[in-house]
XYZ file of C-alpha atoms in Angstrom:
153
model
C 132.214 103.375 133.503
C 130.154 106.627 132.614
C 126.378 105.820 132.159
C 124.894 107.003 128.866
C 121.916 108.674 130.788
C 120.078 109.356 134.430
C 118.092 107.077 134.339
C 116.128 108.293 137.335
C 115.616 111.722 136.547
C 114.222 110.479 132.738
C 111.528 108.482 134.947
C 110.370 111.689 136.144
C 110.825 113.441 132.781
C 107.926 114.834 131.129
C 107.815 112.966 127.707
C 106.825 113.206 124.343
C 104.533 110.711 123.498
C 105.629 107.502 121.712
C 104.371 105.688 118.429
C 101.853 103.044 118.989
C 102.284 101.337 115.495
C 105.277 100.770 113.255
C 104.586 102.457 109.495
C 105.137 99.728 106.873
C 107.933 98.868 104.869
C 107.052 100.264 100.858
C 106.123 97.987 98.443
C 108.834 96.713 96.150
C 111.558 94.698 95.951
C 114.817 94.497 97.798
C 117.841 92.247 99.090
C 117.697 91.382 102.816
C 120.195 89.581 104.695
C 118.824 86.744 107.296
C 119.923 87.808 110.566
C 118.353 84.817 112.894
C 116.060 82.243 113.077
C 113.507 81.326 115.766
C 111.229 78.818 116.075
C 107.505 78.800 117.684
C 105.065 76.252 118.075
C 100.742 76.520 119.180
C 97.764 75.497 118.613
C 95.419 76.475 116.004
C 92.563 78.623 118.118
C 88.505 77.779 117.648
C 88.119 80.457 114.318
C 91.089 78.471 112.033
C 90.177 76.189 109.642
C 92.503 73.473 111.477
C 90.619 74.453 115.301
C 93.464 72.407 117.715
C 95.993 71.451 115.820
C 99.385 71.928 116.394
C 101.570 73.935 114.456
C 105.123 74.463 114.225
C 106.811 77.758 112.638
C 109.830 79.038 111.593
C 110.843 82.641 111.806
C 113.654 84.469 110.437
C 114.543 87.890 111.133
C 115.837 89.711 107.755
C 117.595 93.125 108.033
C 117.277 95.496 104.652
C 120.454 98.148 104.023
C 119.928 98.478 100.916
C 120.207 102.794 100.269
C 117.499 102.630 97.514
C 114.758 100.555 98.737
C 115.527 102.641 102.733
C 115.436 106.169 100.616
C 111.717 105.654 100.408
C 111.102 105.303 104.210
C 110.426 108.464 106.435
C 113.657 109.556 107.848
C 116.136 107.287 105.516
C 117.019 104.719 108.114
C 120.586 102.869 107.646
C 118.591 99.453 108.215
C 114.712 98.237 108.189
C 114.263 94.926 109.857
C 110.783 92.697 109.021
C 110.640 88.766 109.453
C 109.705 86.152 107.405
C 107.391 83.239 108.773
C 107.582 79.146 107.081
C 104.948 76.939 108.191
C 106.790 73.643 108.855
C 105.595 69.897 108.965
C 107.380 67.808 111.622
C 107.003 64.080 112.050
C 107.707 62.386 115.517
C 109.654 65.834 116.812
C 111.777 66.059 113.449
C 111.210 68.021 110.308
C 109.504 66.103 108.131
C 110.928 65.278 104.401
C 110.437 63.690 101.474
C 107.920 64.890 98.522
C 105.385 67.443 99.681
C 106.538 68.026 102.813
C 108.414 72.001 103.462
C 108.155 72.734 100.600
C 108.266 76.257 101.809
C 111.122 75.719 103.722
C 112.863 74.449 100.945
C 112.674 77.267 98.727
C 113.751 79.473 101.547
C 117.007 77.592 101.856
C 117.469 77.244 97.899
C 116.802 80.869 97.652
C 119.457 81.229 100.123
C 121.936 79.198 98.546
C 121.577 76.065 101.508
C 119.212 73.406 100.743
C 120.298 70.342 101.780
C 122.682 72.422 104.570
C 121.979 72.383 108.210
C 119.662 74.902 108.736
C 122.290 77.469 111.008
C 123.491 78.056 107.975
C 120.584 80.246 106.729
C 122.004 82.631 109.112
C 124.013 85.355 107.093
C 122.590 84.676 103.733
C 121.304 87.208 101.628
C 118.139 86.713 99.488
C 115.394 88.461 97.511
C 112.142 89.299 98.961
C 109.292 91.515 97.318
C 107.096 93.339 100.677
C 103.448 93.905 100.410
C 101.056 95.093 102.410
C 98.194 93.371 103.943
C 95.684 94.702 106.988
C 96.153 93.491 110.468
C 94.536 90.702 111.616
C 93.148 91.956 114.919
C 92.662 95.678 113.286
C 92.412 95.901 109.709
C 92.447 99.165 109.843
C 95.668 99.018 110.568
C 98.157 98.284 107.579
C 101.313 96.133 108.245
C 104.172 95.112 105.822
C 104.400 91.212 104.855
C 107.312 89.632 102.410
C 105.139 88.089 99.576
C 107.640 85.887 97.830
C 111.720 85.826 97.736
C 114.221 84.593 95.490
C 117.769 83.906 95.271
C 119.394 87.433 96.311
């Protein structure tokens, strides 16, 4: 098997220098497809509103290909990727339901055509999200895209 590059002599290369931020998505509205789904878990730090509590999230990675909406981006990429974060409740290690409770989550899966589905099958779904831009929360000078509501694709 060939190898796609030296890998030794590009550690000794003299190099361009890299980007040290991503530019943001542009505002508007598009289709995305959910690609994956992760989940992470913390604890609030001492400057929340809720200083040490847990806190359990769900992340799902949604990739754009959409030629209109990528048309606007520098370079016309065939794909943007950005995520999509739900707060979720859980109760004794399971997530909690009834009234009130994910109510996030459950427009994420409606949206995506799979409330009341197990949750894998978010996972090639297509749905509607409108991207915004907000500043960074340890630089706000810096500017970073955020999806600010979604919809049934």
């Amino acid at each position: 098997m060939s190898k796609l590059f030296d890998a030794e002599s590009l550690m000794n290369e003299n190099l361009e220098a890299n980007a040290t931020k991503r530019d943001p998505l542009p505002v508007g509205e598009t289709v995305a497809q959910i690609m994956e789904a992760r989940w992470d878990e913390g604890v609030s730090g001492p400057h929340t509103k809720n200083p040490g509590k847990p806190w359990n999230r769900m992340t799902v990675k949604l990739e754009i290909t959409d030629p209109e909406y990528l048309s606007q981006i520098i370079g016309t990429p065939d794909k943007a990727t950005t995520y999509l974060g739900v707060m979720v409740d859980m109760e004794g290690g399971r997530l909690a339901t009834g009234p009130n409770k994910n109510i996030q989550l459950g427009k994420l899966r409606d949206a995506a055509d799979v409330n009341g589905k197990p949750l894998n099958m978010l996972i090639g779904q297509f749905i509607r999200i409108a991207v915004g831009h907000k500043p960074h929360y340890k630089n706000p000078e810096e500017i970073q895209d955020e999806v600010v509501s979604f919809t049934k694709g």
